[in-house]
Amino acid sequence: MQVLSVTPEIFPLIKTGGLADVTGALPVALNALGVRTRSLVPGYPVVMGALKKKKALHQYTALQGGKAALHAAEIGDLDMLVLDAPHLFDRPGGPYGDATGADWQDNWRRFAALGRVGADIAAGALKDYRPDIVHAHDWQSAMTLAYMRYGEAAKVPSVMTVHNLAFQGQFGASIFSGLGLPQQAMALDGIEYYGGVGFLKAGLQAAWAITTVSPTYAQEIRTPAFGMGLDGLINLRAAALHGIVNGIDVDIWNPDADAHLAAGYSAKALKARKANKRAIEERMTLDRDDGPIYCVVSRLTWQKGIDILASIIDPVIASGARLAILGSGDAGLEGALLAAAARHRGRVGVVIGYDEGLSHLLQGGADGILIPSRFEPCGLTQLYGLRYGCVPIVARTGGLADTVIDANEAAVSAGVATGFQFAPENAGDFHHAILRANALYGDPAAWASLQRQGMKADVSWDRSAQKYAALYRMLLSKRDA
Ligand code: ADP
């Protein structure tokens, strides 16, 4: 089976969030199951820089206003097709905007081009390669499925994965003429969305199957509270909707062999974590003591509930805990956290920025990780936390609800608990969950049992990859029926 994965981000080359982790790891896990996955990615400068030898498989004389070429590349374990289109992708800044964070004005053009090329490949544009299945990730790739539907690849089964429904790729109606789609596509059951054009919406309409990254989120997005305006459409397509929890790369995230840690450790030798805790204290100028350190590794946004965290920092510090926070995002939230660090010197450490190494150290040395998200399609940091014995304290929503077992009395006495859950958007319940964690932390045997139970959880890609493979097989039998 050959699968074409179309994605705007792929770890380790280009990453703004969990999507990149998924698209970087899933192909490797699928390959192990005999599902050959190739990834089509935009040729951003970092991606072009990683190409060792360029071999154009296909050329475009005019793709959304410029010349383009498609290169094959093997980078690490990844088999990639890179879309080299300098007029669209060769620019400084992030994948979607400039260094100030402002979106590129021509994002519709950039990701329409990615979709166009994905659909061309599905239709057989390459001499020696034709995928059996096309798998698109998020709005940036969603137009692939629309071009397939209205073009020559309508009979190729497709999957649309929603990593976060908040990001939809909505544009004004005026761009429609630039997409090169037949007029019939600008319809309610096509790409039209509230009078404009919706890329994700188009993908959700066209996909043979829709997946999202946890079963709970799959149910949540059918409601107005989580549906972001698309709940009606998602309900119409409920029969095609699946929830598959993400895995993590257990080689990159391995506490026993992680170069970012001061000391490696396993579930059998948890005491060695202490050296990492000491390293965090050094790095984040925290007092040295034996009370709990709770970390945060997150985009600093409303979605992640960072405002809720900021609102309870004073009582949390008063309870004896320390906080080690790594993140970047909303300027107001960054300011609130820095102010808390200034108020609580030695008790609250804040690093604003993106630091992969520090994120590993925090998971490897902090006692718990706080994840107060308002919604969380899957969430990866709680999975890293489980694997690293960094006990997750999470809002009961989306993938967080699916992957953490709350340490209520019954679960603790049965020895199955792996973390703490609380009601989302509720500062009081969040604070209470931290106090519950403090109390259990005071019982070292009970805490270690929580850590070990989490470290035993299967968070690898194997299980998830098997579910994707089963979904692909189901779609192939549908095609053949
Ligand atoms: P989302 O994709 O919504 O941001 P996830 O939990 O699914 O949230 O994935 C976030 C990923 O980004 C994780 O791999 C996490 O470790 C990483 N991450 C987030 N913020 C930072 C940061 N400031 N420094 C390093 N890694 C970060």
Coordinates of C-alpha atoms and ligand atoms in Angstrom, one line a residue:
M1 CA 0.0 0.0 0.0
Q2 CA 1.3 3.4 -0.9
V3 CA 0.1 6.5 0.9
L4 CA 0.8 10.1 0.0
S5 CA 0.8 12.3 3.1
V6 CA 0.5 16.0 2.4
T7 CA 1.6 18.3 5.2
P8 CA 2.7 21.8 5.8
E9 CA 5.1 20.8 8.6
I10 CA 7.2 17.7 9.4
F11 CA 9.5 17.0 12.3
P12 CA 12.5 17.4 12.4
L13 CA 12.6 19.9 9.5
I14 CA 9.8 22.4 10.2
K15 CA 7.6 22.5 13.2
T16 CA 5.2 24.9 14.9
G17 CA 3.2 22.4 16.9
G18 CA 2.1 18.8 17.4
L19 CA 1.1 18.4 13.7
A20 CA 4.8 18.2 12.8
D21 CA 5.5 15.5 15.4
V22 CA 2.6 13.5 13.9
T23 CA 3.6 13.8 10.3
G24 CA 7.2 13.1 11.1
A25 CA 6.6 10.0 13.1
L26 CA 3.5 8.4 11.6
P27 CA 5.2 7.5 8.2
V28 CA 7.9 5.6 10.0
A29 CA 5.5 3.7 12.1
L30 CA 3.4 2.9 9.0
N31 CA 6.4 1.7 7.1
A32 CA 7.0 -0.9 9.8
L33 CA 3.5 -2.2 9.0
G34 CA 4.1 -2.4 5.3
V35 CA 2.3 0.9 4.5
R36 CA 4.8 2.9 2.4
T37 CA 4.3 6.6 3.1
R38 CA 5.7 9.5 1.1
S39 CA 5.4 13.0 2.5
L40 CA 4.7 16.0 0.2
V41 CA 6.0 19.2 1.9
P42 CA 6.6 22.8 0.9
G43 CA 10.1 23.7 0.0
Y44 CA 10.7 26.3 2.8
P45 CA 14.3 27.4 3.1
V46 CA 15.1 24.9 5.9
V47 CA 13.6 22.0 3.8
M48 CA 15.5 23.0 0.7
G49 CA 18.7 23.3 2.8
A50 CA 18.3 19.8 3.9
L51 CA 18.1 18.4 0.4
K52 CA 21.4 16.7 -0.4
K53 CA 21.0 16.2 -4.1
K54 CA 18.2 17.7 -6.0
K55 CA 16.5 15.5 -8.6
A56 CA 13.5 17.1 -10.2
L57 CA 10.8 14.5 -10.8
H58 CA 8.4 17.0 -12.2
Q59 CA 8.4 20.6 -13.3
Y60 CA 5.7 23.3 -13.4
T61 CA 6.1 26.3 -15.7
A62 CA 3.3 28.1 -13.9
L63 CA 2.1 27.1 -10.5
Q64 CA 0.2 29.9 -8.7
G65 CA 2.3 32.6 -10.5
G66 CA 5.7 31.1 -10.8
K67 CA 7.9 28.1 -11.8
A68 CA 8.1 25.1 -9.5
A69 CA 9.7 21.7 -9.3
L70 CA 9.1 18.6 -7.3
H71 CA 12.1 16.9 -5.8
A72 CA 12.4 13.5 -4.2
A73 CA 14.5 13.3 -1.0
E74 CA 15.2 10.9 1.7
I75 CA 15.8 12.7 5.0
G76 CA 16.4 10.4 7.9
D77 CA 13.7 7.8 7.8
L78 CA 11.4 10.0 5.8
D79 CA 10.7 9.6 2.1
M80 CA 9.8 13.0 0.9
L81 CA 8.6 14.9 -2.1
V82 CA 9.5 18.6 -1.8
L83 CA 7.7 21.3 -3.6
D84 CA 10.3 23.8 -4.7
A85 CA 8.4 26.9 -5.5
P86 CA 10.6 29.9 -4.6
H87 CA 8.0 32.5 -5.3
L88 CA 5.8 30.9 -2.6
F89 CA 8.0 29.3 -0.1
D90 CA 11.5 30.8 -0.2
R91 CA 11.2 33.6 2.3
P92 CA 12.4 34.3 5.8
G93 CA 10.1 33.9 8.9
G94 CA 7.8 31.0 9.8
P95 CA 5.9 28.7 7.6
Y96 CA 2.8 30.9 7.6
G97 CA 4.0 34.3 8.3
D98 CA 6.8 36.8 8.8
A99 CA 9.1 37.2 11.8
T100 CA 6.5 39.4 13.5
G101 CA 3.9 36.6 13.3
A102 CA 1.7 38.3 10.7
D103 CA 0.3 35.8 8.2
W104 CA 1.5 36.0 4.7
Q105 CA -1.1 37.7 2.5
D106 CA -0.8 35.0 -0.1
N107 CA -1.2 32.0 2.1
W108 CA -4.2 30.9 0.1
R109 CA -2.0 30.8 -3.0
R110 CA 0.8 29.0 -1.2
F111 CA -1.4 26.2 0.1
A112 CA -3.6 26.0 -3.0
A113 CA -0.4 25.3 -4.8
L114 CA 0.5 22.5 -2.3
G115 CA -3.0 21.0 -2.8
R116 CA -2.8 21.3 -6.6
V117 CA 0.5 19.4 -6.6
G118 CA -0.9 16.7 -4.2
A119 CA -3.8 16.2 -6.4
D120 CA -1.6 16.0 -9.5
I121 CA 0.5 13.3 -7.9
A122 CA -2.7 11.4 -6.9
A123 CA -3.8 11.6 -10.6
G124 CA -0.6 10.0 -11.8
A125 CA 1.6 13.0 -12.7
L126 CA 4.8 11.2 -11.6
K127 CA 6.2 8.4 -13.8
D128 CA 7.0 5.8 -11.2
Y129 CA 4.7 6.7 -8.3
R130 CA 1.0 6.6 -7.8
P131 CA -0.5 6.6 -4.3
D132 CA -3.3 4.3 -3.4
I133 CA -4.4 6.7 -0.6
V134 CA -4.0 10.4 -0.1
H135 CA -3.8 11.7 3.5
A136 CA -4.1 15.4 4.0
H137 CA -3.2 17.2 7.3
D138 CA -5.0 20.4 8.4
W139 CA -6.3 23.3 6.2
Q140 CA -2.9 23.9 4.5
S141 CA -3.2 20.5 2.8
A142 CA -6.9 20.3 2.6
M143 CA -7.2 21.7 -1.0
T144 CA -5.5 18.5 -2.2
L145 CA -8.8 16.7 -1.6
A146 CA -10.8 19.5 -3.3
Y147 CA -8.6 19.4 -6.4
M148 CA -8.9 15.6 -6.4
R149 CA -12.6 15.7 -6.1
Y150 CA -13.1 18.1 -8.9
G151 CA -10.3 16.7 -11.0
E152 CA -8.9 13.3 -12.2
A153 CA -8.3 11.7 -8.8
A154 CA -11.9 11.5 -7.5
K155 CA -11.6 7.7 -7.3
V156 CA -8.5 7.8 -5.1
P157 CA -9.5 7.3 -1.4
S158 CA -8.6 10.2 0.8
V159 CA -8.3 11.0 4.5
M160 CA -8.6 14.5 6.0
T161 CA -7.0 14.7 9.4
V162 CA -8.0 17.6 11.6
H163 CA -5.3 18.4 14.2
N164 CA -7.0 21.5 15.4
L165 CA -10.4 22.7 14.1
A166 CA -9.6 26.3 15.2
F167 CA -7.3 26.7 12.2
Q168 CA -9.5 26.6 9.1
G169 CA -7.9 28.5 6.2
Q170 CA -10.8 31.0 5.5
F171 CA -10.4 33.5 2.7
G172 CA -12.6 35.9 0.8
A173 CA -14.7 34.8 -2.2
S174 CA -12.5 36.8 -4.5
I175 CA -9.7 34.2 -4.4
F176 CA -12.0 31.6 -5.9
S177 CA -11.1 32.6 -9.5
G178 CA -7.4 32.1 -8.6
L179 CA -7.9 28.5 -7.6
G180 CA -8.6 27.1 -11.0
L181 CA -11.5 25.0 -9.9
P182 CA -14.7 24.5 -11.8
Q183 CA -17.5 27.0 -10.9
Q184 CA -19.6 24.2 -9.4
A185 CA -17.0 23.9 -6.6
M186 CA -18.1 27.3 -5.2
A187 CA -21.1 25.7 -3.6
L188 CA -22.5 24.8 -0.2
D189 CA -21.4 21.2 -0.5
G190 CA -18.1 22.3 -2.0
I191 CA -15.6 24.9 -0.9
E192 CA -17.9 27.8 -0.2
Y193 CA -18.0 28.8 3.4
Y194 CA -20.1 31.6 4.8
G195 CA -19.9 33.5 1.5
G196 CA -16.1 33.0 1.3
V197 CA -13.8 30.1 0.6
G198 CA -12.9 27.6 3.3
F199 CA -9.9 25.3 2.7
L200 CA -10.5 23.0 5.6
K201 CA -14.2 23.0 4.9
A202 CA -13.5 22.0 1.4
G203 CA -11.3 19.1 2.6
L204 CA -14.0 17.9 5.1
Q205 CA -16.5 17.9 2.2
A206 CA -14.3 16.0 -0.2
A207 CA -12.6 13.5 2.1
W208 CA -13.6 9.8 2.0
A209 CA -12.8 9.6 5.7
I210 CA -12.2 12.3 8.3
T211 CA -10.1 11.7 11.3
T212 CA -9.2 13.7 14.3
V213 CA -6.6 13.0 16.9
S214 CA -8.6 11.6 19.7
P215 CA -12.0 10.0 20.2
T216 CA -13.2 12.5 22.7
Y217 CA -12.3 15.5 20.4
A218 CA -14.1 13.6 17.5
Q219 CA -17.2 13.8 19.6
E220 CA -16.6 17.3 20.9
I221 CA -16.4 18.8 17.5
R222 CA -19.9 17.7 16.7
T223 CA -21.1 20.3 19.2
P224 CA -21.4 24.1 18.8
A225 CA -19.1 24.7 21.7
F226 CA -16.2 22.9 20.0
G227 CA -17.3 22.8 16.3
M228 CA -16.0 26.3 15.4
G229 CA -18.8 26.8 13.0
L230 CA -18.2 23.4 11.3
D231 CA -20.2 21.2 13.7
G232 CA -23.1 21.1 11.3
L233 CA -21.0 19.8 8.5
I234 CA -19.1 17.4 10.8
N235 CA -22.4 16.0 12.0
L236 CA -23.5 15.4 8.4
R237 CA -20.3 13.5 7.9
A238 CA -20.4 11.7 11.2
A239 CA -20.4 8.3 9.5
A240 CA -17.0 9.1 8.0
L241 CA -15.5 10.5 11.3
H242 CA -12.9 8.6 13.3
G243 CA -10.8 9.5 16.4
I244 CA -7.3 8.1 16.5
V245 CA -5.0 9.2 19.4
N246 CA -1.5 10.3 18.4
G247 CA 1.5 8.4 19.5
I248 CA 4.9 9.8 20.2
D249 CA 8.3 9.0 18.9
V250 CA 9.6 6.8 21.7
D251 CA 13.2 6.9 20.4
I252 CA 13.4 10.7 20.5
W253 CA 11.5 10.7 23.7
N254 CA 13.3 8.1 25.7
P255 CA 14.3 9.0 29.3
D256 CA 17.0 6.3 29.3
A257 CA 18.8 7.8 26.3
D258 CA 18.1 11.5 26.0
A259 CA 21.1 13.7 25.4
H260 CA 19.1 16.7 26.7
L261 CA 18.9 15.3 30.2
A262 CA 21.5 15.7 32.9
A263 CA 20.8 12.0 33.9
G264 CA 19.1 9.2 32.1
Y265 CA 16.7 7.0 34.1
S266 CA 14.0 4.3 33.8
A267 CA 10.9 3.4 35.7
K268 CA 13.0 1.1 37.8
A269 CA 15.5 3.8 38.8
L270 CA 13.4 7.0 39.2
K271 CA 15.8 8.4 41.8
A272 CA 18.1 9.5 39.0
R273 CA 15.5 12.0 38.0
K274 CA 16.7 14.2 40.8
A275 CA 19.8 15.3 38.8
N276 CA 17.4 16.6 36.2
K277 CA 15.4 18.5 38.8
R278 CA 18.6 20.1 40.0
A279 CA 19.5 21.0 36.5
I280 CA 16.1 22.7 36.1
E281 CA 16.6 24.7 39.3
E282 CA 20.0 25.9 37.9
R283 CA 18.7 26.7 34.5
M284 CA 15.5 28.5 35.6
T285 CA 17.0 30.1 38.8
L286 CA 14.6 28.3 41.1
D287 CA 15.3 27.7 44.8
R288 CA 16.7 24.3 45.6
D289 CA 14.3 22.3 47.7
D290 CA 12.4 19.0 47.7
G291 CA 8.9 20.3 47.1
P292 CA 7.3 19.6 43.8
I293 CA 8.2 21.5 40.6
Y294 CA 5.4 21.6 38.0
C295 CA 6.4 22.5 34.5
V296 CA 4.5 24.0 31.5
V297 CA 5.7 23.5 27.9
S298 CA 3.2 25.2 25.7
R299 CA 2.1 27.7 23.2
L300 CA 1.0 30.6 25.5
T301 CA -2.5 31.0 24.2
W302 CA -6.1 31.2 25.3
Q303 CA -6.7 27.7 23.9
K304 CA -4.0 26.3 26.3
G305 CA -5.7 28.0 29.3
I306 CA -2.5 29.9 30.2
D307 CA -4.7 32.8 31.5
I308 CA -6.3 30.3 33.9
L309 CA -2.8 29.3 35.0
A310 CA -1.7 32.9 35.5
S311 CA -4.8 33.5 37.6
I312 CA -3.9 30.9 40.2
I313 CA -0.1 31.2 40.4
D314 CA -0.1 33.1 43.7
P315 CA -2.1 30.4 45.6
V316 CA -0.1 27.6 43.9
I317 CA 3.2 29.1 45.0
A318 CA 1.7 29.6 48.5
S319 CA 1.0 25.8 48.6
G320 CA 4.7 25.2 48.4
A321 CA 5.0 24.2 44.7
R322 CA 7.4 25.8 42.2
L323 CA 6.7 26.4 38.6
A324 CA 9.0 26.1 35.6
I325 CA 7.4 27.5 32.5
L326 CA 8.6 27.3 28.9
G327 CA 6.6 28.8 26.1
S328 CA 5.9 31.6 23.8
G329 CA 2.8 33.2 22.2
D330 CA 0.4 35.8 23.3
A331 CA 2.3 38.9 24.4
G332 CA -0.2 39.6 27.2
L333 CA 0.2 36.1 28.6
E334 CA 4.0 36.3 28.3
G335 CA 3.9 39.5 30.3
A336 CA 1.6 38.0 33.0
L337 CA 3.9 35.1 33.4
L338 CA 7.1 37.2 33.5
A339 CA 5.4 39.4 36.1
A340 CA 4.6 36.3 38.2
A341 CA 8.3 35.3 38.0
A342 CA 9.3 38.7 39.2
R343 CA 6.8 38.5 42.0
H344 CA 8.0 35.0 43.1
R345 CA 11.7 35.0 42.6
G346 CA 13.1 31.5 43.1
R347 CA 9.6 30.0 43.0
V348 CA 8.5 30.7 39.4
G349 CA 10.9 30.3 36.5
V350 CA 9.8 31.5 33.0
V351 CA 11.6 31.1 29.8
I352 CA 10.0 32.7 26.8
G353 CA 10.9 31.1 23.6
Y354 CA 11.0 27.8 21.8
D355 CA 13.6 25.4 23.2
E356 CA 13.4 21.7 22.3
G357 CA 16.2 20.7 24.6
L358 CA 14.8 22.5 27.6
S359 CA 11.4 20.9 26.9
H360 CA 13.0 17.5 27.3
L361 CA 14.8 18.5 30.5
L362 CA 11.6 19.8 32.0
Q363 CA 9.8 16.5 31.3
G364 CA 12.8 14.6 32.7
G365 CA 13.1 16.6 35.9
A366 CA 9.9 18.3 36.9
D367 CA 7.5 16.3 39.0
G368 CA 4.4 17.2 37.0
I369 CA 3.3 19.0 33.9
L370 CA 0.3 21.4 33.9
I371 CA -2.0 21.4 30.9
P372 CA -5.1 23.5 31.6
S373 CA -6.3 23.6 27.9
R374 CA -9.8 24.8 27.1
F375 CA -9.8 22.3 24.2
E376 CA -7.1 19.9 23.2
P377 CA -7.5 17.8 20.0
C378 CA -4.9 15.3 21.3
G379 CA -2.1 17.0 23.1
L380 CA 1.4 15.6 23.0
T381 CA 3.0 17.0 26.1
Q382 CA 0.9 14.8 28.4
L383 CA 2.1 11.8 26.5
Y384 CA 5.8 12.9 26.9
G385 CA 4.9 13.5 30.6
L386 CA 3.6 9.9 30.9
R387 CA 6.7 8.5 29.3
Y388 CA 9.0 10.6 31.4
G389 CA 7.4 10.1 34.8
C390 CA 6.4 13.8 34.8
V391 CA 2.8 13.4 36.1
P392 CA 0.2 15.1 33.9
I393 CA -2.3 17.5 35.5
V394 CA -4.8 18.1 32.8
A395 CA -8.1 19.6 31.8
R396 CA -10.6 16.8 31.1
T397 CA -11.1 17.6 27.4
G398 CA -10.2 16.0 24.0
G399 CA -7.1 13.8 24.0
L400 CA -6.2 14.8 27.5
A401 CA -9.4 13.0 28.7
D402 CA -8.5 10.0 26.6
T403 CA -4.9 9.5 27.7
V404 CA -4.7 10.4 31.4
I405 CA -6.3 8.3 34.2
D406 CA -7.3 10.5 37.1
A407 CA -5.9 9.7 40.5
N408 CA -9.2 9.4 42.3
E409 CA -9.3 7.1 45.3
A410 CA -10.5 4.1 43.4
A411 CA -7.9 4.5 40.6
V412 CA -5.1 5.0 43.1
S413 CA -6.0 1.9 45.2
A414 CA -6.4 -0.1 42.0
G415 CA -2.9 1.1 40.9
V416 CA -4.1 2.4 37.5
A417 CA -4.0 6.1 38.0
T418 CA -1.5 8.1 35.8
G419 CA -2.3 11.8 36.5
F420 CA -4.9 14.3 37.6
Q421 CA -7.9 15.6 35.7
F422 CA -10.1 18.7 36.3
A423 CA -12.9 20.4 34.6
P424 CA -11.7 22.7 31.8
E425 CA -12.0 26.5 32.2
N426 CA -12.4 26.3 35.9
A427 CA -9.6 27.9 37.9
G428 CA -11.0 26.6 41.2
D429 CA -10.9 23.0 40.0
F430 CA -7.5 23.5 38.5
H431 CA -6.1 24.8 41.8
H432 CA -7.8 21.9 43.6
A433 CA -6.1 19.4 41.2
I434 CA -2.7 20.9 42.0
L435 CA -3.5 20.6 45.7
R436 CA -4.4 16.9 45.2
A437 CA -1.1 16.5 43.4
N438 CA 0.8 18.2 46.2
A439 CA -0.9 15.8 48.7
L440 CA 0.0 12.7 46.7
Y441 CA 3.5 14.0 46.2
G442 CA 3.8 14.0 50.0
D443 CA 3.5 10.2 49.9
P444 CA 6.6 9.2 47.9
A445 CA 5.5 5.6 47.4
A446 CA 2.1 6.6 46.0
W447 CA 3.8 9.3 43.8
A448 CA 6.3 6.8 42.4
S449 CA 3.5 4.4 41.7
L450 CA 1.7 7.1 39.7
Q451 CA 4.9 7.8 37.8
R452 CA 5.6 4.1 37.0
Q453 CA 2.0 3.5 35.9
G454 CA 2.3 6.4 33.5
M455 CA 5.6 5.1 32.2
K456 CA 4.0 1.8 31.5
A457 CA 1.3 3.3 29.3
D458 CA 1.7 2.5 25.6
V459 CA 2.2 5.9 24.0
S460 CA 4.1 4.7 21.0
W461 CA 3.0 5.1 17.5
D462 CA 2.5 1.3 16.9
R463 CA -1.1 1.2 18.1
S464 CA -2.1 4.4 16.4
A465 CA -0.4 3.4 13.1
Q466 CA -2.3 0.1 13.2
K467 CA -5.6 2.1 13.4
Y468 CA -4.6 4.3 10.4
A469 CA -3.6 1.2 8.5
A470 CA -6.9 -0.4 9.2
L471 CA -8.7 2.8 8.1
Y472 CA -6.7 2.8 4.8
R473 CA -7.6 -0.8 4.2
M474 CA -11.3 -0.1 4.8
L475 CA -11.1 2.7 2.3
L476 CA -9.4 0.5 -0.3
S477 CA -12.1 -2.1 0.0
K478 CA -14.7 0.7 -0.4
R479 CA -12.9 1.8 -3.5
D480 CA -12.9 -1.7 -4.9
A481 CA -16.6 -2.5 -4.0
Ligands
ADP1 P1 -0.1 22.1 19.9 O1 0.2 21.4 18.7 O2 -1.5 22.5 20.0 O3 0.8 23.3 20.2 P2 0.7 19.7 21.3 O4 0.7 19.4 22.8 O5 -0.1 18.8 20.4 O6 0.1 21.2 21.2 O7 2.2 19.8 20.7 C1 3.0 20.8 21.2 C2 4.4 20.4 20.8 O8 5.3 21.5 20.8 C3 5.1 19.4 21.8 O9 6.0 18.7 21.1 C4 5.7 20.4 22.8 O10 6.8 19.8 23.5 C5 6.3 21.4 21.8 N1 6.4 22.8 22.4 C6 5.4 23.7 22.6 N2 6.0 24.8 23.1 C7 7.3 24.6 23.1 C8 8.4 25.5 23.5 N3 8.2 26.7 23.9 N4 9.7 24.9 23.4 C9 9.8 23.7 23.0 N5 8.8 22.9 22.7 C10 7.6 23.3 22.7

